[in-house]
JSON list of C-alpha atoms in Angstrom, two decimals:
[
{"chain": "H", "resi": 1, "resn": "MET", "atom": "CA", "xyz": [130.39, 119.92, 93.98]},
{"chain": "H", "resi": 2, "resn": "GLY", "atom": "CA", "xyz": [128.83, 115.88, 94.20]},
{"chain": "H", "resi": 3, "resn": "LEU", "atom": "CA", "xyz": [127.46, 115.84, 96.78]},
{"chain": "H", "resi": 4, "resn": "PHE", "atom": "CA", "xyz": [126.14, 111.43, 95.98]},
{"chain": "H", "resi": 5, "resn": "GLY", "atom": "CA", "xyz": [127.99, 109.08, 94.05]},
{"chain": "H", "resi": 6, "resn": "ARG", "atom": "CA", "xyz": [126.87, 107.66, 89.79]},
{"chain": "H", "resi": 7, "resn": "LYS", "atom": "CA", "xyz": [126.82, 104.12, 89.98]},
{"chain": "H", "resi": 8, "resn": "ASN", "atom": "CA", "xyz": [129.98, 102.57, 89.50]},
{"chain": "H", "resi": 9, "resn": "THR", "atom": "CA", "xyz": [131.48, 99.49, 88.42]},
{"chain": "H", "resi": 10, "resn": "THR", "atom": "CA", "xyz": [133.80, 97.11, 90.16]},
{"chain": "H", "resi": 11, "resn": "GLU", "atom": "CA", "xyz": [136.99, 98.24, 88.70]},
{"chain": "H", "resi": 12, "resn": "SER", "atom": "CA", "xyz": [135.69, 102.21, 88.33]},
{"chain": "H", "resi": 13, "resn": "ALA", "atom": "CA", "xyz": [135.16, 102.29, 92.34]},
{"chain": "H", "resi": 14, "resn": "VAL", "atom": "CA", "xyz": [138.69, 100.75, 92.85]},
{"chain": "H", "resi": 15, "resn": "ALA", "atom": "CA", "xyz": [139.81, 103.54, 90.21]},
{"chain": "H", "resi": 16, "resn": "THR", "atom": "CA", "xyz": [137.91, 106.00, 92.05]},
{"chain": "H", "resi": 17, "resn": "ALA", "atom": "CA", "xyz": [138.90, 104.95, 95.17]},
{"chain": "H", "resi": 18, "resn": "THR", "atom": "CA", "xyz": [142.50, 106.04, 94.96]},
{"chain": "H", "resi": 19, "resn": "LEU", "atom": "CA", "xyz": [141.58, 110.02, 93.96]},
{"chain": "H", "resi": 20, "resn": "PRO", "atom": "CA", "xyz": [142.08, 112.21, 96.41]},
{"chain": "H", "resi": 21, "resn": "VAL", "atom": "CA", "xyz": [139.15, 113.63, 98.25]},
{"chain": "H", "resi": 22, "resn": "ASP", "atom": "CA", "xyz": [137.64, 116.81, 97.22]},
{"chain": "H", "resi": 23, "resn": "PRO", "atom": "CA", "xyz": [138.18, 118.47, 100.99]},
{"chain": "H", "resi": 24, "resn": "ALA", "atom": "CA", "xyz": [135.01, 121.30, 100.74]},
{"chain": "H", "resi": 25, "resn": "LEU", "atom": "CA", "xyz": [132.84, 118.20, 100.17]},
{"chain": "H", "resi": 26, "resn": "ALA", "atom": "CA", "xyz": [134.40, 116.32, 103.04]},
{"chain": "H", "resi": 27, "resn": "ALA", "atom": "CA", "xyz": [133.86, 119.39, 105.03]},
{"chain": "H", "resi": 28, "resn": "LEU", "atom": "CA", "xyz": [130.27, 118.57, 104.21]},
{"chain": "H", "resi": 29, "resn": "THR", "atom": "CA", "xyz": [129.81, 115.04, 106.06]},
{"chain": "H", "resi": 30, "resn": "GLY", "atom": "CA", "xyz": [128.06, 114.81, 108.84]},
{"chain": "H", "resi": 31, "resn": "GLU", "atom": "CA", "xyz": [124.32, 114.34, 110.17]},
{"chain": "H", "resi": 32, "resn": "TYR", "atom": "CA", "xyz": [121.56, 116.78, 108.89]},
{"chain": "H", "resi": 33, "resn": "THR", "atom": "CA", "xyz": [118.54, 117.69, 110.64]},
{"chain": "H", "resi": 34, "resn": "ILE", "atom": "CA", "xyz": [115.13, 118.93, 107.94]},
{"chain": "H", "resi": 35, "resn": "ASP", "atom": "CA", "xyz": [114.62, 122.70, 109.52]},
{"chain": "H", "resi": 36, "resn": "PRO", "atom": "CA", "xyz": [110.68, 122.16, 108.23]},
{"chain": "H", "resi": 37, "resn": "ALA", "atom": "CA", "xyz": [110.31, 126.40, 108.75]},
{"chain": "H", "resi": 38, "resn": "HIS", "atom": "CA", "xyz": [112.29, 126.79, 105.95]},
{"chain": "H", "resi": 39, "resn": "SER", "atom": "CA", "xyz": [111.37, 123.58, 104.07]},
{"chain": "H", "resi": 40, "resn": "SER", "atom": "CA", "xyz": [108.43, 122.80, 101.70]},
{"chain": "H", "resi": 41, "resn": "ILE", "atom": "CA", "xyz": [106.70, 119.52, 100.94]},
{"chain": "H", "resi": 42, "resn": "GLY", "atom": "CA", "xyz": [104.06, 120.01, 98.45]},
{"chain": "H", "resi": 43, "resn": "PHE", "atom": "CA", "xyz": [102.40, 119.10, 95.31]},
{"chain": "H", "resi": 44, "resn": "THR", "atom": "CA", "xyz": [100.24, 119.98, 92.17]},
{"chain": "H", "resi": 45, "resn": "VAL", "atom": "CA", "xyz": [97.46, 117.22, 90.97]},
{"chain": "H", "resi": 46, "resn": "ARG", "atom": "CA", "xyz": [95.42, 119.15, 87.90]},
{"chain": "H", "resi": 47, "resn": "HIS", "atom": "CA", "xyz": [91.58, 119.17, 89.23]},
{"chain": "H", "resi": 48, "resn": "ALA", "atom": "CA", "xyz": [89.00, 119.05, 85.80]},
{"chain": "H", "resi": 49, "resn": "MET", "atom": "CA", "xyz": [91.28, 118.29, 83.95]},
{"chain": "H", "resi": 50, "resn": "VAL", "atom": "CA", "xyz": [91.77, 122.60, 83.53]},
{"chain": "H", "resi": 51, "resn": "THR", "atom": "CA", "xyz": [93.99, 123.72, 85.95]},
{"chain": "H", "resi": 52, "resn": "ASN", "atom": "CA", "xyz": [96.04, 122.83, 88.82]},
{"chain": "H", "resi": 53, "resn": "VAL", "atom": "CA", "xyz": [95.55, 122.60, 92.68]},
{"chain": "H", "resi": 54, "resn": "ARG", "atom": "CA", "xyz": [98.44, 122.68, 94.51]},
{"chain": "H", "resi": 55, "resn": "GLY", "atom": "CA", "xyz": [99.30, 122.10, 98.80]},
{"chain": "H", "resi": 56, "resn": "THR", "atom": "CA", "xyz": [101.50, 121.12, 101.21]},
{"chain": "H", "resi": 57, "resn": "PHE", "atom": "CA", "xyz": [102.36, 118.97, 104.02]},
{"chain": "H", "resi": 58, "resn": "ALA", "atom": "CA", "xyz": [102.75, 121.95, 107.51]},
{"chain": "H", "resi": 59, "resn": "GLU", "atom": "CA", "xyz": [104.46, 118.92, 109.02]},
{"chain": "H", "resi": 60, "resn": "HIS", "atom": "CA", "xyz": [107.26, 117.13, 108.49]},
{"chain": "H", "resi": 61, "resn": "GLU", "atom": "CA", "xyz": [111.13, 115.84, 110.29]},
{"chain": "H", "resi": 62, "resn": "GLY", "atom": "CA", "xyz": [113.38, 114.20, 108.61]},
{"chain": "H", "resi": 63, "resn": "SER", "atom": "CA", "xyz": [116.91, 113.59, 108.61]},
{"chain": "H", "resi": 64, "resn": "LEU", "atom": "CA", "xyz": [120.57, 113.40, 106.25]},
{"chain": "H", "resi": 65, "resn": "LYS", "atom": "CA", "xyz": [123.40, 111.56, 106.04]},
{"chain": "H", "resi": 66, "resn": "LEU", "atom": "CA", "xyz": [125.75, 112.72, 104.00]},
{"chain": "H", "resi": 67, "resn": "ASP", "atom": "CA", "xyz": [129.46, 111.67, 103.20]},
{"chain": "H", "resi": 68, "resn": "GLY", "atom": "CA", "xyz": [131.47, 113.45, 101.62]},
{"chain": "H", "resi": 69, "resn": "SER", "atom": "CA", "xyz": [134.77, 109.58, 101.19]},
{"chain": "H", "resi": 70, "resn": "ASP", "atom": "CA", "xyz": [131.76, 107.72, 100.27]},
{"chain": "H", "resi": 71, "resn": "PRO", "atom": "CA", "xyz": [129.19, 109.88, 99.06]},
{"chain": "H", "resi": 72, "resn": "GLY", "atom": "CA", "xyz": [127.00, 106.84, 97.29]},
{"chain": "H", "resi": 73, "resn": "SER", "atom": "CA", "xyz": [126.69, 106.69, 101.19]},
{"chain": "H", "resi": 74, "resn": "SER", "atom": "CA", "xyz": [124.43, 109.50, 101.90]},
{"chain": "H", "resi": 75, "resn": "THR", "atom": "CA", "xyz": [120.45, 108.72, 103.06]},
{"chain": "H", "resi": 76, "resn": "ALA", "atom": "CA", "xyz": [117.45, 110.35, 103.31]},
{"chain": "H", "resi": 77, "resn": "SER", "atom": "CA", "xyz": [113.85, 109.57, 106.42]},
{"chain": "H", "resi": 78, "resn": "ILE", "atom": "CA", "xyz": [111.55, 111.85, 105.71]},
{"chain": "H", "resi": 79, "resn": "ASP", "atom": "CA", "xyz": [108.42, 111.50, 108.03]},
{"chain": "H", "resi": 80, "resn": "VAL", "atom": "CA", "xyz": [105.17, 114.01, 106.46]},
{"chain": "H", "resi": 81, "resn": "LYS", "atom": "CA", "xyz": [101.79, 114.37, 108.97]},
{"chain": "H", "resi": 82, "resn": "ILE", "atom": "CA", "xyz": [99.14, 113.77, 106.83]},
{"chain": "H", "resi": 83, "resn": "ALA", "atom": "CA", "xyz": [96.44, 115.94, 108.70]},
{"chain": "H", "resi": 84, "resn": "SER", "atom": "CA", "xyz": [98.58, 118.61, 108.27]},
{"chain": "H", "resi": 85, "resn": "ILE", "atom": "CA", "xyz": [98.40, 119.36, 104.62]},
{"chain": "H", "resi": 86, "resn": "ASP", "atom": "CA", "xyz": [96.66, 122.03, 103.51]},
{"chain": "H", "resi": 87, "resn": "THR", "atom": "CA", "xyz": [95.46, 123.43, 100.16]},
{"chain": "H", "resi": 88, "resn": "GLY", "atom": "CA", "xyz": [94.06, 126.68, 100.90]},
{"chain": "H", "resi": 89, "resn": "ILE", "atom": "CA", "xyz": [90.50, 125.20, 101.23]},
{"chain": "H", "resi": 90, "resn": "GLY", "atom": "CA", "xyz": [88.96, 123.46, 104.29]},
{"chain": "H", "resi": 91, "resn": "ASP", "atom": "CA", "xyz": [86.22, 121.31, 103.05]},
{"chain": "H", "resi": 92, "resn": "ARG", "atom": "CA", "xyz": [88.70, 119.86, 99.91]},
{"chain": "H", "resi": 93, "resn": "ASP", "atom": "CA", "xyz": [91.42, 119.65, 103.00]},
{"chain": "H", "resi": 94, "resn": "GLY", "atom": "CA", "xyz": [88.50, 117.51, 105.16]},
{"chain": "H", "resi": 95, "resn": "HIS", "atom": "CA", "xyz": [88.30, 115.13, 102.12]},
{"chain": "H", "resi": 96, "resn": "LEU", "atom": "CA", "xyz": [92.02, 114.39, 101.51]},
{"chain": "H", "resi": 97, "resn": "ARG", "atom": "CA", "xyz": [92.24, 114.01, 105.28]},
{"chain": "H", "resi": 98, "resn": "SER", "atom": "CA", "xyz": [89.26, 111.42, 105.32]},
{"chain": "H", "resi": 99, "resn": "GLY", "atom": "CA", "xyz": [89.01, 107.91, 103.48]},
{"chain": "H", "resi": 100, "resn": "ASP", "atom": "CA", "xyz": [88.25, 108.24, 100.65]},
{"chain": "H", "resi": 101, "resn": "PHE", "atom": "CA", "xyz": [92.14, 109.94, 99.98]},
{"chain": "H", "resi": 102, "resn": "PHE", "atom": "CA", "xyz": [94.02, 109.53, 102.77]},
{"chain": "H", "resi": 103, "resn": "ASP", "atom": "CA", "xyz": [92.60, 108.06, 105.67]},
{"chain": "H", "resi": 104, "resn": "ALA", "atom": "CA", "xyz": [95.17, 110.78, 107.74]},
{"chain": "H", "resi": 105, "resn": "GLU", "atom": "CA", "xyz": [93.17, 109.00, 111.53]},
{"chain": "H", "resi": 106, "resn": "GLN", "atom": "CA", "xyz": [93.81, 104.92, 109.94]},
{"chain": "H", "resi": 107, "resn": "PHE", "atom": "CA", "xyz": [97.36, 106.43, 108.92]},
{"chain": "H", "resi": 108, "resn": "PRO", "atom": "CA", "xyz": [98.87, 109.41, 110.12]},
{"chain": "H", "resi": 109, "resn": "LEU", "atom": "CA", "xyz": [101.89, 108.98, 108.00]},
{"chain": "H", "resi": 110, "resn": "MET", "atom": "CA", "xyz": [103.54, 109.70, 105.15]},
{"chain": "H", "resi": 111, "resn": "THR", "atom": "CA", "xyz": [107.16, 108.11, 104.40]},
{"chain": "H", "resi": 112, "resn": "PHE", "atom": "CA", "xyz": [110.03, 108.48, 103.12]},
{"chain": "H", "resi": 113, "resn": "ARG", "atom": "CA", "xyz": [113.45, 105.11, 102.99]},
{"chain": "H", "resi": 114, "resn": "SER", "atom": "CA", "xyz": [116.24, 106.24, 100.55]},
{"chain": "H", "resi": 115, "resn": "THR", "atom": "CA", "xyz": [117.97, 102.96, 99.57]},
{"chain": "H", "resi": 116, "resn": "SER", "atom": "CA", "xyz": [120.54, 104.86, 97.02]},
{"chain": "H", "resi": 117, "resn": "ALA", "atom": "CA", "xyz": [121.99, 107.92, 95.64]},
{"chain": "H", "resi": 118, "resn": "GLU", "atom": "CA", "xyz": [123.75, 108.95, 91.91]},
{"chain": "H", "resi": 119, "resn": "GLN", "atom": "CA", "xyz": [124.61, 111.35, 91.01]},
{"chain": "H", "resi": 120, "resn": "LEU", "atom": "CA", "xyz": [123.52, 112.70, 87.33]},
{"chain": "H", "resi": 121, "resn": "GLY", "atom": "CA", "xyz": [126.05, 115.33, 86.41]},
{"chain": "H", "resi": 122, "resn": "GLY", "atom": "CA", "xyz": [127.57, 119.12, 87.94]},
{"chain": "H", "resi": 123, "resn": "ASP", "atom": "CA", "xyz": [124.91, 119.26, 90.91]},
{"chain": "H", "resi": 124, "resn": "LYS", "atom": "CA", "xyz": [122.16, 117.45, 90.09]},
{"chain": "H", "resi": 125, "resn": "TYR", "atom": "CA", "xyz": [121.44, 113.66, 91.85]},
{"chain": "H", "resi": 126, "resn": "ARG", "atom": "CA", "xyz": [119.09, 111.31, 91.85]},
{"chain": "H", "resi": 127, "resn": "VAL", "atom": "CA", "xyz": [117.49, 110.17, 95.21]},
{"chain": "H", "resi": 128, "resn": "THR", "atom": "CA", "xyz": [115.92, 106.83, 95.43]},
{"chain": "H", "resi": 129, "resn": "GLY", "atom": "CA", "xyz": [113.24, 105.26, 98.31]},
{"chain": "H", "resi": 130, "resn": "ASP", "atom": "CA", "xyz": [110.81, 104.00, 99.38]},
{"chain": "H", "resi": 131, "resn": "LEU", "atom": "CA", "xyz": [107.78, 105.63, 99.64]},
{"chain": "H", "resi": 132, "resn": "THR", "atom": "CA", "xyz": [105.04, 104.81, 101.80]},
{"chain": "H", "resi": 133, "resn": "ILE", "atom": "CA", "xyz": [100.84, 105.51, 101.91]},
{"chain": "H", "resi": 134, "resn": "LYS", "atom": "CA", "xyz": [98.44, 104.58, 104.07]},
{"chain": "H", "resi": 135, "resn": "ASP", "atom": "CA", "xyz": [99.99, 100.67, 103.70]},
{"chain": "H", "resi": 136, "resn": "VAL", "atom": "CA", "xyz": [101.25, 101.08, 100.71]},
{"chain": "H", "resi": 137, "resn": "THR", "atom": "CA", "xyz": [104.65, 101.23, 99.80]},
{"chain": "H", "resi": 138, "resn": "LYS", "atom": "CA", "xyz": [106.74, 101.60, 96.63]},
{"chain": "H", "resi": 139, "resn": "PRO", "atom": "CA", "xyz": [109.92, 103.12, 94.19]},
{"chain": "H", "resi": 140, "resn": "LEU", "atom": "CA", "xyz": [110.72, 106.90, 94.41]},
{"chain": "H", "resi": 141, "resn": "SER", "atom": "CA", "xyz": [112.77, 107.95, 92.59]},
{"chain": "H", "resi": 142, "resn": "ILE", "atom": "CA", "xyz": [112.71, 111.83, 93.44]},
{"chain": "H", "resi": 143, "resn": "ASP", "atom": "CA", "xyz": [115.25, 114.42, 91.12]},
{"chain": "H", "resi": 144, "resn": "LEU", "atom": "CA", "xyz": [117.23, 117.00, 93.28]},
{"chain": "H", "resi": 145, "resn": "GLU", "atom": "CA", "xyz": [119.59, 119.80, 92.67]},
{"chain": "H", "resi": 146, "resn": "PHE", "atom": "CA", "xyz": [121.80, 120.95, 95.31]},
{"chain": "H", "resi": 147, "resn": "ASN", "atom": "CA", "xyz": [121.13, 125.16, 96.27]},
{"chain": "H", "resi": 148, "resn": "GLY", "atom": "CA", "xyz": [124.84, 124.60, 97.99]},
{"chain": "H", "resi": 149, "resn": "THR", "atom": "CA", "xyz": [125.90, 125.44, 101.80]},
{"chain": "H", "resi": 150, "resn": "ALA", "atom": "CA", "xyz": [126.01, 128.44, 104.14]},
{"chain": "H", "resi": 151, "resn": "THR", "atom": "CA", "xyz": [126.19, 129.43, 107.66]},
{"chain": "H", "resi": 152, "resn": "ASP", "atom": "CA", "xyz": [123.38, 131.73, 109.17]},
{"chain": "H", "resi": 153, "resn": "VAL", "atom": "CA", "xyz": [123.38, 134.00, 111.25]},
{"chain": "H", "resi": 154, "resn": "TYR", "atom": "CA", "xyz": [123.32, 131.84, 114.47]},
{"chain": "H", "resi": 155, "resn": "GLY", "atom": "CA", "xyz": [126.16, 130.28, 113.74]},
{"chain": "H", "resi": 156, "resn": "ASN", "atom": "CA", "xyz": [124.13, 126.75, 111.72]},
{"chain": "H", "resi": 157, "resn": "GLU", "atom": "CA", "xyz": [125.00, 125.02, 108.98]},
{"chain": "H", "resi": 158, "resn": "ARG", "atom": "CA", "xyz": [123.04, 124.66, 106.22]},
{"chain": "H", "resi": 159, "resn": "VAL", "atom": "CA", "xyz": [122.69, 122.68, 102.51]},
{"chain": "H", "resi": 160, "resn": "GLY", "atom": "CA", "xyz": [119.98, 123.41, 100.77]},
{"chain": "H", "resi": 161, "resn": "PHE", "atom": "CA", "xyz": [118.21, 121.14, 98.15]},
{"chain": "H", "resi": 162, "resn": "GLU", "atom": "CA", "xyz": [114.90, 120.95, 95.76]},
{"chain": "H", "resi": 163, "resn": "GLY", "atom": "CA", "xyz": [113.15, 118.55, 93.38]},
{"chain": "H", "resi": 164, "resn": "SER", "atom": "CA", "xyz": [110.34, 116.56, 92.51]},
{"chain": "H", "resi": 165, "resn": "ALA", "atom": "CA", "xyz": [108.87, 113.09, 91.07]},
{"chain": "H", "resi": 166, "resn": "GLU", "atom": "CA", "xyz": [106.32, 112.57, 89.70]},
{"chain": "H", "resi": 167, "resn": "ILE", "atom": "CA", "xyz": [104.07, 109.50, 91.07]},
{"chain": "H", "resi": 168, "resn": "LEU", "atom": "CA", "xyz": [100.29, 108.00, 89.57]},
{"chain": "H", "resi": 169, "resn": "ARG", "atom": "CA", "xyz": [97.95, 108.86, 93.57]},
{"chain": "H", "resi": 170, "resn": "SER", "atom": "CA", "xyz": [96.29, 105.40, 92.62]},
{"chain": "H", "resi": 171, "resn": "ALA", "atom": "CA", "xyz": [99.79, 102.65, 93.14]},
{"chain": "H", "resi": 172, "resn": "TRP", "atom": "CA", "xyz": [98.82, 104.61, 97.09]},
{"chain": "H", "resi": 173, "resn": "GLY", "atom": "CA", "xyz": [95.35, 102.89, 96.53]},
{"chain": "H", "resi": 174, "resn": "LEU", "atom": "CA", "xyz": [94.67, 106.89, 96.06]},
{"chain": "H", "resi": 175, "resn": "THR", "atom": "CA", "xyz": [91.92, 105.51, 94.04]},
{"chain": "H", "resi": 176, "resn": "TRP", "atom": "CA", "xyz": [88.44, 108.17, 94.27]},
{"chain": "H", "resi": 177, "resn": "ASN", "atom": "CA", "xyz": [87.44, 110.34, 91.37]},
{"chain": "H", "resi": 178, "resn": "ALA", "atom": "CA", "xyz": [84.66, 111.61, 89.64]},
{"chain": "H", "resi": 179, "resn": "ALA", "atom": "CA", "xyz": [83.63, 111.43, 86.39]},
{"chain": "H", "resi": 180, "resn": "LEU", "atom": "CA", "xyz": [83.05, 114.81, 84.35]},
{"chain": "H", "resi": 181, "resn": "GLU", "atom": "CA", "xyz": [79.38, 115.62, 82.18]},
{"chain": "H", "resi": 182, "resn": "THR", "atom": "CA", "xyz": [81.76, 116.22, 79.73]},
{"chain": "H", "resi": 183, "resn": "GLY", "atom": "CA", "xyz": [84.30, 113.47, 79.75]},
{"chain": "H", "resi": 184, "resn": "GLY", "atom": "CA", "xyz": [87.64, 113.19, 81.80]},
{"chain": "H", "resi": 185, "resn": "VAL", "atom": "CA", "xyz": [87.50, 112.89, 85.84]},
{"chain": "H", "resi": 186, "resn": "MET", "atom": "CA", "xyz": [87.75, 115.41, 88.50]},
{"chain": "H", "resi": 187, "resn": "VAL", "atom": "CA", "xyz": [91.28, 114.92, 89.88]},
{"chain": "H", "resi": 188, "resn": "SER", "atom": "CA", "xyz": [94.25, 113.53, 87.79]},
{"chain": "H", "resi": 189, "resn": "ASP", "atom": "CA", "xyz": [96.27, 110.56, 88.65]},
{"chain": "H", "resi": 190, "resn": "LYS", "atom": "CA", "xyz": [99.20, 112.33, 88.70]},
{"chain": "H", "resi": 191, "resn": "VAL", "atom": "CA", "xyz": [100.97, 114.14, 91.26]},
{"chain": "H", "resi": 192, "resn": "LYS", "atom": "CA", "xyz": [104.40, 116.18, 91.07]},
{"chain": "H", "resi": 193, "resn": "LEU", "atom": "CA", "xyz": [105.45, 115.77, 94.95]},
{"chain": "H", "resi": 194, "resn": "ASN", "atom": "CA", "xyz": [107.56, 119.05, 95.12]},
{"chain": "H", "resi": 195, "resn": "PHE", "atom": "CA", "xyz": [110.42, 119.36, 97.91]},
{"chain": "H", "resi": 196, "resn": "ASP", "atom": "CA", "xyz": [112.03, 122.15, 99.12]},
{"chain": "H", "resi": 197, "resn": "ILE", "atom": "CA", "xyz": [114.41, 121.75, 101.77]},
{"chain": "H", "resi": 198, "resn": "SER", "atom": "CA", "xyz": [116.76, 123.17, 104.07]},
{"chain": "H", "resi": 199, "resn": "ALA", "atom": "CA", "xyz": [118.99, 121.29, 106.63]},
{"chain": "H", "resi": 200, "resn": "ILE", "atom": "CA", "xyz": [121.12, 121.67, 109.44]},
{"chain": "H", "resi": 201, "resn": "LYS", "atom": "CA", "xyz": [123.89, 119.78, 110.18]},
{"chain": "H", "resi": 202, "resn": "ASN", "atom": "CA", "xyz": [123.91, 118.64, 114.50]},
{"chain": "H", "resi": 203, "resn": "ALA", "atom": "CA", "xyz": [126.36, 119.93, 116.60]},
{"chain": "H", "resi": 204, "resn": "ALA", "atom": "CA", "xyz": [129.39, 116.62, 116.62]}
]
């Protein structure tokens, strides 16, 4: 089932417009609110060149707008509270909130606003948008897999996505590091972002 449309030439777009809309896809049309209690936004980064540190942002909110008749018009918006970062080590979390990294006091939010989307095949998609960390905004593409839709025990209509993206943190001004005696650096520049999203359809 396709949620986001692949970018087409004008000719192919006209041809596609004449095709009937998939009723199952059309039924997903609407606005959704991300459920933070059943969603996760996290990251993985190499530490000391030999192991990975994983963390999450416990507080986040966002919305999706799915358009079954014109899937390429679907959008996503996410706000993440930097102070909610959690790697399981209090001192490390404090360092990450400090001016050496995110400077959470001055820049409390990390945001993502989609600008386009395309289907890669099957239930796999790529959503591109603007990621803002601190005072830097740069484009980011997130590869996602649509996990389906369901009605939960409370009668809420839900959709689910999971995906990931890789960034170089230095591109967003997160440049702190320390050299190791054996060579290399304490924290990798490359960071993997992980998304596991459950969103509830808003009442009409």
